[in-house]
């Protein structure tokens, strides 16, 4: 596939870019700082920001999917809400129907599935951040595009783990404790989701193998 990655210099975006190239996809790295991306075969680097609809439309022409892997500061109450409308508009203008958004576990009703102490943090200390994520998720859900929204649990810089689970949120009852995954593991799951049409229209939790309990 031809894939645009918005945020290809971030922890998740950069790794998704690398795994996508290894999987044979052609990647357009749409980034604010082109110098931060190492040029290599299979990667086209385009300078731009997510709010620039015209530049993103041009960058996305001829592509089959867009991966959105940007995030704001925890104190920014509107970062994703400022960016997602422009991305949706650009995707439609470029005739790209498939959009995968990297959100975060704790956004919106996903917090209801968290352990009580994590739920408290998501709704108080990190409340602005997660409310912004939830609002942006809703914008994409209502866009009419072929979306998938992924909700990774807590992330860390570590070697990829093979003990990873990707489950539709509708099948998840609880996410006990504080499961943590490597950035690489989430990137691998995102690349797998790219090629899986069954994930269209789904909100998907990405967690450890034991970091969830199913609905009965």
Short mmCIF file of C-alpha atoms in Angstrom, two decimals:
data_model
loop_
_atom_site.label_atom_id
_atom_site.label_comp_id
_atom_site.label_asym_id
_atom_site.label_seq_id
_atom_site.Cartn_x
_atom_site.Cartn_y
_atom_site.Cartn_z
CA UNK A 1 0.00 0.00 0.00
CA UNK A 2 0.90 3.65 -0.31
CA UNK A 3 0.63 5.08 3.19
CA UNK A 4 0.97 8.58 4.61
CA UNK A 5 2.20 8.76 8.21
CA UNK A 6 1.49 12.02 10.00
CA UNK A 7 3.90 12.26 12.90
CA UNK A 8 6.61 10.01 11.48
CA UNK A 9 9.22 11.45 13.85
CA UNK A 10 7.35 10.49 17.04
CA UNK A 11 7.81 7.42 19.21
CA UNK A 12 4.96 5.49 17.59
CA UNK A 13 5.00 7.14 14.16
CA UNK A 14 8.70 6.58 13.47
CA UNK A 15 8.47 2.93 14.37
CA UNK A 16 5.28 2.48 12.34
CA UNK A 17 7.10 3.99 9.38
CA UNK A 18 9.98 1.54 9.70
CA UNK A 19 7.77 -1.53 10.11
CA UNK A 20 5.55 -0.43 7.23
CA UNK A 21 8.55 -0.18 4.92
CA UNK A 22 9.77 -3.60 6.05
CA UNK A 23 6.31 -4.97 5.21
CA UNK A 24 6.65 -3.64 1.65
CA UNK A 25 4.50 -0.53 1.92
CA UNK A 26 5.50 2.78 0.31
CA UNK A 27 5.51 5.46 2.99
CA UNK A 28 5.15 9.21 2.79
CA UNK A 29 6.53 10.69 6.01
CA UNK A 30 4.57 13.91 6.49
CA UNK A 31 6.53 15.82 9.12
CA UNK A 32 7.29 19.30 10.42
CA UNK A 33 11.02 18.55 10.55
CA UNK A 34 12.19 16.62 7.47
CA UNK A 35 15.75 16.60 8.78
CA UNK A 36 14.61 14.32 11.61
CA UNK A 37 13.72 11.51 9.20
CA UNK A 38 16.48 9.28 7.86
CA UNK A 39 15.96 9.00 4.11
CA UNK A 40 15.86 5.45 2.84
CA UNK A 41 14.30 3.32 0.14
CA UNK A 42 10.53 3.18 0.43
CA UNK A 43 10.23 6.51 2.26
CA UNK A 44 9.22 9.82 0.71
CA UNK A 45 9.67 12.80 3.01
CA UNK A 46 7.26 15.74 2.78
CA UNK A 47 7.39 18.81 5.00
CA UNK A 48 4.11 20.04 6.46
CA UNK A 49 1.91 20.24 9.51
CA UNK A 50 -1.38 18.52 10.16
CA UNK A 51 -3.39 21.74 10.10
CA UNK A 52 -2.24 22.61 6.57
CA UNK A 53 -5.05 21.01 4.58
CA UNK A 54 -3.69 21.99 1.16
CA UNK A 55 -0.19 20.61 1.81
CA UNK A 56 -1.53 17.40 3.32
CA UNK A 57 -3.97 16.91 0.45
CA UNK A 58 -1.13 17.19 -2.04
CA UNK A 59 1.07 14.82 -0.02
CA UNK A 60 -1.72 12.24 0.25
CA UNK A 61 -2.75 12.12 -3.40
CA UNK A 62 -2.40 8.60 -4.77
CA UNK A 63 -2.17 7.05 -1.30
CA UNK A 64 -4.47 4.38 0.08
CA UNK A 65 -4.25 5.09 3.79
CA UNK A 66 -3.28 7.72 6.34
CA UNK A 67 -1.90 6.90 9.78
CA UNK A 68 -2.27 9.72 12.31
CA UNK A 69 0.34 9.36 15.04
CA UNK A 70 0.52 12.84 16.55
CA UNK A 71 -0.22 13.93 20.08
CA UNK A 72 -0.21 17.17 22.01
CA UNK A 73 1.16 18.14 25.39
CA UNK A 74 -0.79 16.83 28.37
CA UNK A 75 -1.68 20.45 29.19
CA UNK A 76 -3.07 21.20 25.70
CA UNK A 77 -6.85 20.86 25.80
CA UNK A 78 -7.44 21.19 22.06
CA UNK A 79 -4.43 19.91 20.10
CA UNK A 80 -6.16 16.93 18.48
CA UNK A 81 -9.41 18.83 17.97
CA UNK A 82 -7.46 21.49 16.03
CA UNK A 83 -5.76 18.93 13.84
CA UNK A 84 -8.26 16.16 13.10
CA UNK A 85 -10.73 18.30 11.10
CA UNK A 86 -7.94 19.36 8.71
CA UNK A 87 -6.79 15.76 8.34
CA UNK A 88 -10.32 14.57 7.59
CA UNK A 89 -10.77 17.34 5.03
CA UNK A 90 -7.44 16.52 3.36
CA UNK A 91 -8.20 12.79 3.26
CA UNK A 92 -11.48 13.44 1.49
CA UNK A 93 -9.91 15.92 -0.94
CA UNK A 94 -7.15 13.42 -1.78
CA UNK A 95 -9.69 10.56 -2.10
CA UNK A 96 -8.08 8.56 0.71
CA UNK A 97 -10.80 6.70 2.57
CA UNK A 98 -8.70 4.71 5.05
CA UNK A 99 -7.55 6.57 8.18
CA UNK A 100 -5.98 4.98 11.25
CA UNK A 101 -5.83 7.21 14.31
CA UNK A 102 -3.54 6.46 17.23
CA UNK A 103 -5.49 7.60 20.29
CA UNK A 104 -4.75 6.43 23.84
CA UNK A 105 -6.38 4.14 26.36
CA UNK A 106 -8.08 6.40 28.86
CA UNK A 107 -9.83 8.58 26.29
CA UNK A 108 -13.60 8.88 26.57
CA UNK A 109 -15.47 5.74 27.55
CA UNK A 110 -12.30 3.64 27.42
CA UNK A 111 -11.54 4.98 30.91
CA UNK A 112 -14.58 3.07 32.19
CA UNK A 113 -12.64 -0.15 31.55
CA UNK A 114 -9.57 0.96 33.54
CA UNK A 115 -8.58 0.09 37.09
CA UNK A 116 -10.00 2.61 39.58
CA UNK A 117 -6.68 4.37 40.23
CA UNK A 118 -5.98 4.76 36.50
CA UNK A 119 -9.54 5.94 35.85
CA UNK A 120 -9.02 8.62 38.51
CA UNK A 121 -5.82 9.83 36.81
CA UNK A 122 -7.40 9.82 33.35
CA UNK A 123 -10.28 12.00 34.53
CA UNK A 124 -8.46 14.39 36.86
CA UNK A 125 -4.74 14.99 36.42
CA UNK A 126 -4.84 14.03 32.73
CA UNK A 127 -8.42 15.10 32.14
CA UNK A 128 -7.75 17.83 29.54
CA UNK A 129 -5.50 15.57 27.51
CA UNK A 130 -7.94 12.66 27.39
CA UNK A 131 -11.02 14.81 26.77
CA UNK A 132 -9.25 16.27 23.75
CA UNK A 133 -8.43 12.76 22.51
CA UNK A 134 -12.03 11.65 22.95
CA UNK A 135 -13.41 14.66 21.08
CA UNK A 136 -11.03 14.05 18.18
CA UNK A 137 -11.93 10.36 18.10
CA UNK A 138 -15.59 11.32 17.77
CA UNK A 139 -14.85 13.69 14.89
CA UNK A 140 -13.17 10.88 12.96
CA UNK A 141 -15.96 8.42 13.77
CA UNK A 142 -18.50 10.85 12.32
CA UNK A 143 -16.43 11.70 9.24
CA UNK A 144 -17.77 8.97 6.95
CA UNK A 145 -14.21 7.72 6.32
CA UNK A 146 -13.08 4.10 6.74
CA UNK A 147 -11.53 4.69 10.13
CA UNK A 148 -9.86 2.56 12.74
CA UNK A 149 -9.03 4.10 16.11
CA UNK A 150 -6.41 2.31 18.18
CA UNK A 151 -6.07 2.70 21.94
CA UNK A 152 -2.63 1.60 23.16
CA UNK A 153 -2.11 1.17 26.88
CA UNK A 154 0.91 2.74 28.64
CA UNK A 155 3.98 2.75 26.42
CA UNK A 156 7.72 2.46 26.94
CA UNK A 157 10.95 2.31 24.96
CA UNK A 158 11.90 -1.38 24.98
CA UNK A 159 12.40 -4.26 22.54
CA UNK A 160 9.22 -5.48 20.86
CA UNK A 161 7.22 -8.09 22.76
CA UNK A 162 5.32 -10.91 21.11
CA UNK A 163 2.83 -11.01 23.99
CA UNK A 164 0.50 -8.42 22.50
CA UNK A 165 -3.27 -8.43 22.10
CA UNK A 166 -5.36 -6.26 19.77
CA UNK A 167 -9.06 -6.52 20.60
CA UNK A 168 -12.16 -4.56 19.58
CA UNK A 169 -13.20 -2.49 22.59
CA UNK A 170 -16.67 -3.98 22.40
CA UNK A 171 -15.16 -7.32 23.46
CA UNK A 172 -13.22 -5.90 26.43
CA UNK A 173 -14.70 -5.79 29.93
CA UNK A 174 -11.71 -4.46 31.89
CA UNK A 175 -8.06 -3.49 31.60
CA UNK A 176 -6.73 -4.40 35.06
CA UNK A 177 -3.72 -2.78 36.66
CA UNK A 178 -1.36 -0.73 34.50
CA UNK A 179 -0.28 -2.85 31.50
CA UNK A 180 2.64 -1.43 29.55
CA UNK A 181 3.83 -2.16 26.01
CA UNK A 182 6.90 -1.26 23.94
CA UNK A 183 6.41 1.38 21.24
CA UNK A 184 7.59 -1.18 18.70
CA UNK A 185 4.85 -3.62 19.60
CA UNK A 186 2.16 -1.00 18.99
CA UNK A 187 3.77 -0.03 15.68
CA UNK A 188 3.71 -3.66 14.54
CA UNK A 189 0.02 -3.93 15.37
CA UNK A 190 -0.75 -0.72 13.47
CA UNK A 191 0.95 -2.09 10.36
CA UNK A 192 -1.06 -5.30 10.68
CA UNK A 193 -4.27 -3.27 11.02
CA UNK A 194 -3.43 -1.39 7.81
CA UNK A 195 -3.95 -4.54 5.77
CA UNK A 196 -6.94 -5.90 7.69
CA UNK A 197 -10.31 -4.74 6.31
CA UNK A 198 -12.08 -6.29 9.31
CA UNK A 199 -10.75 -3.43 11.45
CA UNK A 200 -12.59 -0.76 9.46
CA UNK A 201 -15.07 1.04 11.68
CA UNK A 202 -13.51 -0.49 14.80
CA UNK A 203 -12.09 0.97 18.00
CA UNK A 204 -9.29 -1.37 19.03
CA UNK A 205 -7.46 -1.81 22.32
CA UNK A 206 -3.78 -2.71 22.05
CA UNK A 207 -2.52 -4.21 25.29
CA UNK A 208 -0.44 -7.01 26.77
CA UNK A 209 -1.63 -10.61 26.44
CA UNK A 210 -2.93 -10.54 30.02
CA UNK A 211 -3.77 -6.84 30.13
CA UNK A 212 -7.49 -7.27 29.52
CA UNK A 213 -10.48 -9.36 30.51
CA UNK A 214 -13.20 -10.34 28.05
CA UNK A 215 -16.88 -9.58 28.36
CA UNK A 216 -18.86 -12.61 29.43
#
